[in-house]
Amino acid sequence: MKTHPDTPLGRLALAARPSRPWLHIRASRWWRCVLLAAGAQQAPWAGKNWRGADLTAAELTGANLTRANLTGADLTGAHLNNAKLTGADLTGAKLYNADLTGANLYDADLTGADLTGANLYDAGLTGANLTRANLTRANLTGAELRNADLRDTNLTRAHWYGADLPGAKLTGTDLISANLIRANLIRADLTGAHLNKANLFRADLTGANLTSANLTGANLTGADLRDADLRDADFVDLTWSEQTLWPDALAMQIRARSVPLGSGKWRVQGAGNSGAEVEVPPVPVH
């Protein structure tokens, strides 16, 4: 922590060792607020090498970690609210239950990172690499992930309400039971993604690639799938509504394979993918 020489804390630091401009203190969140209010300054983190460091429950709110090397670092339960992590290397880092609310992770490398239960509410992840990361139960509500790479990422039971994911790479991603209500997935690549029982209520999937995606039991009520590629996608038990917008070439087939549930909702019947034959009596098209 850097201190001003004209404050009590600064004079204390100089008296302790005048030649040392930095007084490193590990303090609780409460004491940190007190020290900062007294004029102390947070030590610089940007560009530093923290490879494999133990930063469990570290207080890093608003810290500047731009391009920092945090490869394999343990940030379990760390407080990284509004932290600047642009271009940071977090490959294999442990961020279990970490708080990254509003953090800037643009172009950060999170390959193989463990973000189980992490809070990424309103976080900026544009261009971030999240390949093979574990985001089970993570909160990504309102997060921005434009062109982020999420291939082979575990997103089971993750919350994506209103998340911004246009152009994101989600090939083979595990999104089982994920909450994607009102998510922006325009032109996202969801080839082979596991979307079983995912909630895509009013999600925008315009132009998305859902080739071979598993949508078994998913909720697509009010979703926009115009111009989406749904070749070989599995629709069994998928729920949709009169407000759901299908690609023109598929709309009639989906209606024919569906049974009414009431209140303008339908459920797809039959077995297999979008090319499967109808195994239930066709429902008349109105």
Tab-separated table of C-alpha atoms in Angstrom, residues 212-217 230-238 250 253-254 257 268-280:
chain	number	residue	atom	x	y	z
A	212	SER	CA	-26.389	-30.548	-34.073
A	213	ALA	CA	-27.295	-28.659	-30.888
A	214	ASN	CA	-29.233	-30.544	-28.224
A	215	LEU	CA	-32.352	-28.525	-27.361
A	216	THR	CA	-34.198	-31.372	-25.623
A	217	GLY	CA	-36.675	-29.936	-23.133
A	230	LEU	CA	-30.864	-25.716	-36.990
A	231	ARG	CA	-29.673	-28.644	-39.089
A	232	ASP	CA	-29.631	-31.903	-37.106
A	233	ALA	CA	-30.638	-30.105	-33.902
A	234	ASP	CA	-32.639	-32.166	-31.392
A	235	PHE	CA	-36.010	-30.578	-30.563
A	236	VAL	CA	-37.734	-33.337	-28.560
A	237	ASP	CA	-39.899	-31.903	-25.749
A	238	LEU	CA	-38.865	-28.385	-26.682
A	250	LEU	CA	-38.666	-24.983	-40.602
A	253	GLN	CA	-42.353	-28.790	-39.833
A	254	ILE	CA	-42.110	-27.677	-36.206
A	257	ARG	CA	-44.459	-32.134	-34.908
A	268	VAL	CA	-42.421	-30.684	-29.978
A	269	GLN	CA	-43.098	-34.412	-30.094
A	270	GLY	CA	-41.451	-37.269	-31.972
A	271	ALA	CA	-37.908	-38.541	-31.818
A	272	GLY	CA	-34.638	-37.276	-33.155
A	273	ASN	CA	-33.523	-34.063	-34.785
A	274	SER	CA	-34.989	-31.432	-37.068
A	275	GLY	CA	-34.986	-33.918	-39.914
A	276	ALA	CA	-36.838	-36.632	-38.013
A	277	GLU	CA	-40.101	-37.952	-39.255
A	278	VAL	CA	-43.285	-36.998	-37.480
A	279	GLU	CA	-44.295	-39.701	-35.005
A	280	VAL	CA	-47.449	-38.051	-33.701
